Coordinates of C-alpha atoms and ligand atoms in Angstrom, one line a residue:
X12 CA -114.2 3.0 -181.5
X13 CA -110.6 2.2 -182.8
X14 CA -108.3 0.3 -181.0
X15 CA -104.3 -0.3 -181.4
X16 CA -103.6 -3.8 -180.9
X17 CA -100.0 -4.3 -179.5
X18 CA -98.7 -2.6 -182.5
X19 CA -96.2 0.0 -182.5
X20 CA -97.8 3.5 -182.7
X21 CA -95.7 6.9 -183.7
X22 CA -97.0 10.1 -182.6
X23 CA -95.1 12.7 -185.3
X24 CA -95.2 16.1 -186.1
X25 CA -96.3 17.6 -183.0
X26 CA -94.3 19.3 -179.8
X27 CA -94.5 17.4 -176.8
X28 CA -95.0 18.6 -172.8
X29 CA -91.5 18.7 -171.1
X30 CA -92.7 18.9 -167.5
X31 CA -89.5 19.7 -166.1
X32 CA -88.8 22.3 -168.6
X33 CA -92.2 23.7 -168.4
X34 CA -92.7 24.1 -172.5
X35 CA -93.6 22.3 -175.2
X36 CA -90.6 20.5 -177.3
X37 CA -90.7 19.7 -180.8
X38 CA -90.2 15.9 -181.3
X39 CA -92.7 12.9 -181.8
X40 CA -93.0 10.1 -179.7
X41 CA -92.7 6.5 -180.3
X42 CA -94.9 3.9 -177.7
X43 CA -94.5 0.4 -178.2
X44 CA -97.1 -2.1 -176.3
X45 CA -98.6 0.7 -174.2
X46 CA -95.6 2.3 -173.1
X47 CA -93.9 5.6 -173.9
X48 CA -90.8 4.2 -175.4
X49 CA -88.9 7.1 -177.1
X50 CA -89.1 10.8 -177.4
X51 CA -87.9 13.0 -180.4
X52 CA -87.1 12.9 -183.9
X53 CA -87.1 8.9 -185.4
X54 CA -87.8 7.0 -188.0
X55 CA -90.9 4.6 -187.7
X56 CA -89.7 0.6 -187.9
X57 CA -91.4 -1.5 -189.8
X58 CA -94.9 -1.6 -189.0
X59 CA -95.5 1.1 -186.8
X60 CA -99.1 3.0 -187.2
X61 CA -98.1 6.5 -187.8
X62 CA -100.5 9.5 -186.3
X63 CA -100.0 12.7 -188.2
X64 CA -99.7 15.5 -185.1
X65 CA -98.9 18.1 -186.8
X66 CA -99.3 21.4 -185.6
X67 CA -100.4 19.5 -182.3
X68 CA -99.5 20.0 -178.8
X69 CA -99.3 16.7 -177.0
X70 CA -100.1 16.6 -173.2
X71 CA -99.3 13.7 -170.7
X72 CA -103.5 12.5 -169.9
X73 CA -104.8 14.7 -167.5
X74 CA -105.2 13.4 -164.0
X75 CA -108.3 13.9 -161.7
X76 CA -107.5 13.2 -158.3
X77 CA -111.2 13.9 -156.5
X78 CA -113.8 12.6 -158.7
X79 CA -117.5 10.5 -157.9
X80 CA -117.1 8.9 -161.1
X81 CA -120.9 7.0 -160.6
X82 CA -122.6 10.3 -160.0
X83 CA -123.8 12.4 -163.2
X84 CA -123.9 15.4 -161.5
X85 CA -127.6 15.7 -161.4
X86 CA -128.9 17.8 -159.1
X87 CA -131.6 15.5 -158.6
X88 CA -129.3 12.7 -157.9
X89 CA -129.0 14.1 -154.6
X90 CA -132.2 13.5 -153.4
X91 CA -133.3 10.5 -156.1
X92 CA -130.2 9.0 -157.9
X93 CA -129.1 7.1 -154.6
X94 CA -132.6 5.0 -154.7
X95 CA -132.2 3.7 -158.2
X96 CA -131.3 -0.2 -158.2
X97 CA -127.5 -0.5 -158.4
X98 CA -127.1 -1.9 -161.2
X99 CA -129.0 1.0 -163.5
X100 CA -126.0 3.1 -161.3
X101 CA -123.5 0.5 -162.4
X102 CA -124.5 1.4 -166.0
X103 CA -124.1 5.1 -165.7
X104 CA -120.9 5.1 -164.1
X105 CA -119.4 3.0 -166.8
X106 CA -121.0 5.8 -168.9
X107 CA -119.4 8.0 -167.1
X108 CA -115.8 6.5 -167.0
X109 CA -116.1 6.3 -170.7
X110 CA -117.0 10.2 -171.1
X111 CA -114.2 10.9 -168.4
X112 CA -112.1 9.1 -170.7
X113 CA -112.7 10.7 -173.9
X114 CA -112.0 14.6 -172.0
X115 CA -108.2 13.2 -172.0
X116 CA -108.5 12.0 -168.4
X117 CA -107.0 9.1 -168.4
X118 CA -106.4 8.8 -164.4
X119 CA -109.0 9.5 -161.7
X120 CA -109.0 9.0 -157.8
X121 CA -112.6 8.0 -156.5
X122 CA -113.2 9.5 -153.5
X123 CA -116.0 7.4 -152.4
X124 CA -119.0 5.8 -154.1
X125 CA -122.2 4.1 -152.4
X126 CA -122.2 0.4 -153.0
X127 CA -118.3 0.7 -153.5
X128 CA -119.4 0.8 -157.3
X129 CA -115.6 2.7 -157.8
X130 CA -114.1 -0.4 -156.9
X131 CA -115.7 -2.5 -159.2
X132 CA -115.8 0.0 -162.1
X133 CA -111.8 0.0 -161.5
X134 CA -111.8 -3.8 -162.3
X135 CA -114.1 -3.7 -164.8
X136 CA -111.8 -1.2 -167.0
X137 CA -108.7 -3.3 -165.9
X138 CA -110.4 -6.0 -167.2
X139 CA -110.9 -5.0 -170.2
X140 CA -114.7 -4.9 -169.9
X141 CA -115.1 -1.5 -170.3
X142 CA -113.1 1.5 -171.5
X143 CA -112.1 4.2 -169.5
X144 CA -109.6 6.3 -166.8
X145 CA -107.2 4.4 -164.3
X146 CA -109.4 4.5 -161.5
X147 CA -107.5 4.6 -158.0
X148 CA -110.4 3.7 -155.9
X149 CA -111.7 4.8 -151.9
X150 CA -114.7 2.5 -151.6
X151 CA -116.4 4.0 -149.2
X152 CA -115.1 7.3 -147.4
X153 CA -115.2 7.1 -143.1
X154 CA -117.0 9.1 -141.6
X155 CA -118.0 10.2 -138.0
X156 CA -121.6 9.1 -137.0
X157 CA -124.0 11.7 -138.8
X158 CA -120.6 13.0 -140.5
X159 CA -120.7 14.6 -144.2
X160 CA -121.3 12.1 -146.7
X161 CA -123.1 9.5 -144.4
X162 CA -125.7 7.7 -145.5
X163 CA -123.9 8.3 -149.1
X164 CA -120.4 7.9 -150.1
X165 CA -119.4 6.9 -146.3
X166 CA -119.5 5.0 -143.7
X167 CA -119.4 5.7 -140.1
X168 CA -117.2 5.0 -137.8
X169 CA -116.6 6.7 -134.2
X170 CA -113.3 6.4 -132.1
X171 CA -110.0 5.4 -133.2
X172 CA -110.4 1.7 -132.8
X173 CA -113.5 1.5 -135.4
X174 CA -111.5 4.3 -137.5
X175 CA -109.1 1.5 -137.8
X176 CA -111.0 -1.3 -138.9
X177 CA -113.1 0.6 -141.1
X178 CA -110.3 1.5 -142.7
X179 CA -108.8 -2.0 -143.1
X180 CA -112.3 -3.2 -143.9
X181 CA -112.6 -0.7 -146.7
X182 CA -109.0 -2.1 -148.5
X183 CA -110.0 -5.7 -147.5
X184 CA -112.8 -4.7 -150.4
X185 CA -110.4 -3.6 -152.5
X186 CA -110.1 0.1 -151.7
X187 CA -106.8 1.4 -153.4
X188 CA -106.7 5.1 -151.6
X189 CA -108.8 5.7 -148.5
X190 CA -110.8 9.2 -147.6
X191 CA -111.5 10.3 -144.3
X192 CA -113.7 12.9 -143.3
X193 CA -112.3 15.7 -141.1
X194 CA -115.0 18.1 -141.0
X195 CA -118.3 19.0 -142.0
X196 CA -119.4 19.6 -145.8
X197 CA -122.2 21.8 -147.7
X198 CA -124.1 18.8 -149.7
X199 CA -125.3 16.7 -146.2
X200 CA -127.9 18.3 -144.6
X201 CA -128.1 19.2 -141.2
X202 CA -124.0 19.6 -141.0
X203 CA -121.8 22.4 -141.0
X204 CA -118.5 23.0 -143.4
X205 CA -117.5 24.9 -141.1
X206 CA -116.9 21.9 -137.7
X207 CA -114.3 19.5 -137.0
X208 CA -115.6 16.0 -137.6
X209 CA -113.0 13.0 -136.5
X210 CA -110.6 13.9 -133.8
X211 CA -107.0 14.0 -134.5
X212 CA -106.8 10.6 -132.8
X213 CA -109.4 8.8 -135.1
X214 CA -107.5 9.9 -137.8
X215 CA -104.2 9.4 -137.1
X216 CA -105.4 6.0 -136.5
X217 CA -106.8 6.2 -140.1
X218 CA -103.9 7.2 -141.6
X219 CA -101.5 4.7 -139.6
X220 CA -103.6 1.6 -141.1
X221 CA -103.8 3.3 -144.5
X222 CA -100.1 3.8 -144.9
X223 CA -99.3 0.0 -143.3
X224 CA -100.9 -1.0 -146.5
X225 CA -99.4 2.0 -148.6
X226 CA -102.8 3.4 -149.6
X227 CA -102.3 7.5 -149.6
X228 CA -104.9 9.2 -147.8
X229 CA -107.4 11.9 -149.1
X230 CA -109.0 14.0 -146.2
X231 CA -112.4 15.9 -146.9
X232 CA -111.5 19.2 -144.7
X233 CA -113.0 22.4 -145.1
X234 CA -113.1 24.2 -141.3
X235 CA -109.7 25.1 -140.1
X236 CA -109.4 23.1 -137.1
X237 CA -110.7 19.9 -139.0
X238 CA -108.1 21.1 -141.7
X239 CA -105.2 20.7 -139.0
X240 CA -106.0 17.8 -137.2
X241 CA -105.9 16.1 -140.7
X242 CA -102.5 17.6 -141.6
X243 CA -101.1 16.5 -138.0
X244 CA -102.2 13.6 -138.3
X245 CA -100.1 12.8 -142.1
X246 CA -102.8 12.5 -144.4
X247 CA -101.9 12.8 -148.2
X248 CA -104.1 15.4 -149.2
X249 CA -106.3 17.9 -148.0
X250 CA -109.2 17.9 -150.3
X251 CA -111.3 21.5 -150.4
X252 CA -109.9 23.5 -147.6
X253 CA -111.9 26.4 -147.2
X254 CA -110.7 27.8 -144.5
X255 CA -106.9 27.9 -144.0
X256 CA -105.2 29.9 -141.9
X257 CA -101.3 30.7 -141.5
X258 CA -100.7 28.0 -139.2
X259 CA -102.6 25.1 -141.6
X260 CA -100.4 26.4 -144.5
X261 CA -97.3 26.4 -142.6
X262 CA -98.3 22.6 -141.5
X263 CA -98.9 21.8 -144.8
X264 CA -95.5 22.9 -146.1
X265 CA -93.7 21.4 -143.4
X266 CA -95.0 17.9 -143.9
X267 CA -95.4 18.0 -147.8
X268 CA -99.7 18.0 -147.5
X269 CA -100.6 18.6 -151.0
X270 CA -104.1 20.6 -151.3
X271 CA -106.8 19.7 -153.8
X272 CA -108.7 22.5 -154.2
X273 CA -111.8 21.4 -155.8
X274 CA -112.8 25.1 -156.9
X275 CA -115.4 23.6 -159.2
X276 CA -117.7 22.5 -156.9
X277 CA -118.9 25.5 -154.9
X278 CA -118.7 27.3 -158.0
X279 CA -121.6 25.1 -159.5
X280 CA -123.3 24.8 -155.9
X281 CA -123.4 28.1 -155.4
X282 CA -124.9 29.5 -158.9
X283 CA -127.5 26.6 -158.8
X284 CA -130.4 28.0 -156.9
X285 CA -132.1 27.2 -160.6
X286 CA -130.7 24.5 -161.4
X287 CA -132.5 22.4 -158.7
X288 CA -129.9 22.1 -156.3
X289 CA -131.4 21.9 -153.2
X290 CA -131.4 25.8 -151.1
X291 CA -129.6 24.5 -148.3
X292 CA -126.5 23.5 -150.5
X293 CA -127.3 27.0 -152.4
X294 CA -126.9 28.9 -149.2
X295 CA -123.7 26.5 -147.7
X296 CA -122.4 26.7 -151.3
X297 CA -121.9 30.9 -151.6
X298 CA -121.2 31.4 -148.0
X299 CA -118.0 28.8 -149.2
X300 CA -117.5 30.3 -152.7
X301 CA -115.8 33.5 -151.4
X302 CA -113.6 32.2 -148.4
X303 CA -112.6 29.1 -150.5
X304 CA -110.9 31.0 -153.4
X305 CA -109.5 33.7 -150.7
X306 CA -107.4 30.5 -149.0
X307 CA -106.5 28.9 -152.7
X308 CA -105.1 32.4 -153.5
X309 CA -103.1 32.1 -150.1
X310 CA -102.1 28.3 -150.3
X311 CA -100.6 29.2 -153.5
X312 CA -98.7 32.4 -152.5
X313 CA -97.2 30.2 -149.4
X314 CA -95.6 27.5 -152.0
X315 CA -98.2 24.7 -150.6
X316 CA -98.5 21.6 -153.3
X317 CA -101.4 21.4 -155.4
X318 CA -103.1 19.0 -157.5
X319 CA -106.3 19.0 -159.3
X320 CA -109.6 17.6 -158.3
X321 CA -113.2 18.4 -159.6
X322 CA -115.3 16.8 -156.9
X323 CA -116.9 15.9 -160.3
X324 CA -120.2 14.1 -159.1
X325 CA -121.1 17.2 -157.0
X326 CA -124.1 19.0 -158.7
X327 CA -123.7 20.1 -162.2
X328 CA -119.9 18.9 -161.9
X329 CA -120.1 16.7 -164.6
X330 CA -118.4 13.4 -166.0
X331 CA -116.0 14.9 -169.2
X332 CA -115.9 18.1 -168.0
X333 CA -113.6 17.9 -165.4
X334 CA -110.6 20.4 -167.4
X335 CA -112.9 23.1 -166.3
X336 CA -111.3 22.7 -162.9
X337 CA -108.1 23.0 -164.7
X338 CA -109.0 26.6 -166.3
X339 CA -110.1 27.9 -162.8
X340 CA -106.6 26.8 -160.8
X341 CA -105.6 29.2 -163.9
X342 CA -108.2 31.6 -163.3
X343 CA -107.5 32.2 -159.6
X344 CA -103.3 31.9 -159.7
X345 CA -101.5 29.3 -161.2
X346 CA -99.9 30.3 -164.3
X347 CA -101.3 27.9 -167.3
X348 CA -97.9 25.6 -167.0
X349 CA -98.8 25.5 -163.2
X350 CA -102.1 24.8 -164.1
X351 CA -101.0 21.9 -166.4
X352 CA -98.5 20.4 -163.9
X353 CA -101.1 20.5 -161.5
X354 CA -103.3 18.7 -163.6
X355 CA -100.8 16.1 -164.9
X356 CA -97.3 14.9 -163.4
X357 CA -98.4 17.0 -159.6
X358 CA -101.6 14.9 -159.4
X359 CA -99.2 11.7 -160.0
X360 CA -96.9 12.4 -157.3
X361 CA -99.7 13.0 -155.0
X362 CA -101.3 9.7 -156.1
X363 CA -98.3 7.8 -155.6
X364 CA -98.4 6.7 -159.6
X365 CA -95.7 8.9 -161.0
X366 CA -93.3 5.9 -162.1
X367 CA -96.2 4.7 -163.8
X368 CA -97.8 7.9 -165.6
X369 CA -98.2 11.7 -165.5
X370 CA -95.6 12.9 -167.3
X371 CA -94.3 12.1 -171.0
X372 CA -90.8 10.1 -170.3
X373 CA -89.6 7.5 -171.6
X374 CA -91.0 3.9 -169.6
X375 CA -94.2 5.5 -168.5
X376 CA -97.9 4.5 -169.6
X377 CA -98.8 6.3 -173.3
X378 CA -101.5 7.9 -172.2
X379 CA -101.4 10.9 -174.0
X380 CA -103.8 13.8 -175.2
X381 CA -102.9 15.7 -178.4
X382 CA -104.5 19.2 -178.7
X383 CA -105.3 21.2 -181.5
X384 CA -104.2 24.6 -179.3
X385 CA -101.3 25.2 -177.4
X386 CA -102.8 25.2 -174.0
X387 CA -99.9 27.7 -171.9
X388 CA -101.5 30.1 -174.8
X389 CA -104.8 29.4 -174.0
X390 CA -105.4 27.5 -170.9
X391 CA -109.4 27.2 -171.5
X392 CA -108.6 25.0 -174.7
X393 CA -108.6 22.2 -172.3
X394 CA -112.0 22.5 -171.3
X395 CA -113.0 22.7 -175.1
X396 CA -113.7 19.1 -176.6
X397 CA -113.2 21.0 -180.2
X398 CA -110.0 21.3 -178.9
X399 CA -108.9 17.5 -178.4
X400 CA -108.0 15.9 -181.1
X401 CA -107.0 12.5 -179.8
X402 CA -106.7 10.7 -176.3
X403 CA -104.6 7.7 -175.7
X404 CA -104.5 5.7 -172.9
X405 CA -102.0 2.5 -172.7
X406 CA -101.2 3.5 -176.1
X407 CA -104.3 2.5 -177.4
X408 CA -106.4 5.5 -179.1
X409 CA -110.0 6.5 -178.2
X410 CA -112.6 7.8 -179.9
X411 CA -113.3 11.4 -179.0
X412 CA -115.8 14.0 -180.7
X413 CA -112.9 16.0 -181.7
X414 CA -111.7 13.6 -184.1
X415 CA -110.2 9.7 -184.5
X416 CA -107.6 7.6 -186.2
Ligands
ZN1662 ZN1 -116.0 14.6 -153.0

């Protein structure tokens, strides 16, 4: 693994992602202690590592915002990973972060992790102690007693008063985003995607304690009215979001609700039936599938803000392979700029972190991918690790199987 200690590092030869243009530009770019510090043609001062990119397309690090960074994304995990001691789990999520990190994501939002390992893996790579993404953390998602995800990544909670202190309890631990859970979901048994969970007054509640502390809120919706009472009551996000109707998407536009689409993990759920994921998931999964993409298609057409998220952790949804989710936002709409956007500077303004990274300006973090392939060519590059060449986050280079320093 090579590392770039403080020193000044020139990225030259290569075009660069304008995200407000939309294109590449031809032009290298100069970071100086982890920080983009200027863009185009330059000479090197004195001491500068120089990084021949030529030919290369450089990329702002991609930006997951709905990850379960300490799951594998073994279907067996569902019904065994949970019982193994924590800290074997604590080892394969720092596995994990690391793979994440080498797939050029070099931001992630944890939507909740048993143990509130997220947390703790977020400090750990702070630290220093490990390497991998930014980790913007949910400790624990709330849930309604016997909601989706109790018993797992949640907690329960029922009325608007324990709402509220779950929610305070949850950034008293250190939580730096909180999830709530509007309706039901396909990988709990026994509950359907297609209910309400928390009432609109539990989660306004939610959300009011969240925002106090300036935490943006990530709702797990999939059934429309669950969908709605989230948007009402001012959540961030709506994460899935099976089933919108005109009225959700015309809530979401008026109050600025971005949608996370997580098209990755039906997909996987519902061609798993030999994979081992369990048949109740199969059957919750395909009946999803269909009806998920329809409403993508739609949120899309009605102008509704979108940034990506894997629900990476779900069954075969693993850790590094999280562009895939990239390539299908492509797949089903979003032109490949779109796509990219979505995946990169969008994901930061939903995560509240865009005057710190996401786009490739001047005074933001260097974490930058170069590609071998121009990607608005060929969106499905990004899931290709042949096509990576490098990843840098803070400026300092990692290791990836495409190639190193
Ligand atoms: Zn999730």
């Amino acid at each position: 693994m090579s590392t770039i200690n403080n020193r000044p590092l020139l990225l030259q030869g290569g075009s660069f992602f304008e995200s407000e243009a939309r294109t590449f530009v031809r032009g290298d770019v100069f970071c100086k202690n982890g920080i983009i510090s200027a863009l185009g043609d330059m000479e090197a001062p004195e001491g500068t590592l120089i990084v021949d990119c030529s030919g290369q397309f450089l990329i702002p690090g991609l930006i997951d915002c709905h990850v379960h960074i300490s799951s594998s994304g073994d279907p067996a995990e569902l019904t065994s990973g949970q019982r193994l001691p924590l800290a074997r789990r604590a080892w394969h999520a720092a596995k994990h972060a690391y793979s994440t990190l080498q797939a050029g994501v070099t931001t992630v939002r944890d939507l909740g992790a048993a143990d509130r390992l997220n947390v703790e893996l977020s400090r750990a790579i702070e630290a220093g102690d490990l390497e991998g993404p930014r980790i913007i953390a949910a400790g624990m998602g709330v849930t309604m007693s016997g909601g989706h995800g109790h018993g797992f990544i949640a907690r329960e909670a029922d009325g608007a008063d324990e709402v509220r202190k779950a929610v305070r309890e949850e950034i008293r631990e250190g939580a730096t985003a909180i999830k709530l859970f509007a309706s039901g979901g396909v990988l709990t048994p026994g509950v359907n995607p297609r209910s309400p969970a928390f009432t609109r007054e539990e989660l306004t509640a939610g959300v009011e304690e969240a925002t106090k502390a300036f935490r943006t809120v990530a709702a797990h919706a999939q059934s429309t009215a669950g969908i709605k009472n989230a948007v009402a009551a001012g959540v961030t996000s709506i994460e899935h979001g099976v089933w919108m109707d005109e009225e959700a998407l015309a809530m979401m536009i008026e109050l600025g609700t971005y949608l996370v689409p997580t098209l990755t993990a039906p997909f996987h759920i519902a061609h798993g039936a030999d994979n081992g994921i369990p048949t109740y998931a199969v059957e919750k999964g395909r009946e999803v599938l269909e009806d998920h993409i329809k409403s993508y298609e739609q949120a899309i057409q009605a102008g509704v803000r979108i940034a990506m998220g894997t629900d990476q952790g779900t069954p075969l949804n693993r850790p590094g392979e999280n562009a895939q989710e990239t390539v299908r936002m492509a797949d089903f709409g979003l032109s490949p700029e779109a796509a990219l956007l979505a995946s990169t500077a969008w994901a930061a303004d939903l995560l509240s972190i865009s005057e710190e990274t996401g786009r490739l300006h001047v005074g933001l973090a260097a974490d930058i991918v170069s590609l071998n392939e121009d990607p608005l060519s060929n969106v499905r590059c990004l899931a290709q690790p042949e096509t990576i060449a490098r990843v840098f986050r803070n400026g300092k280079a990692v290791s990836t199987t495409g190639g190193m320093i």
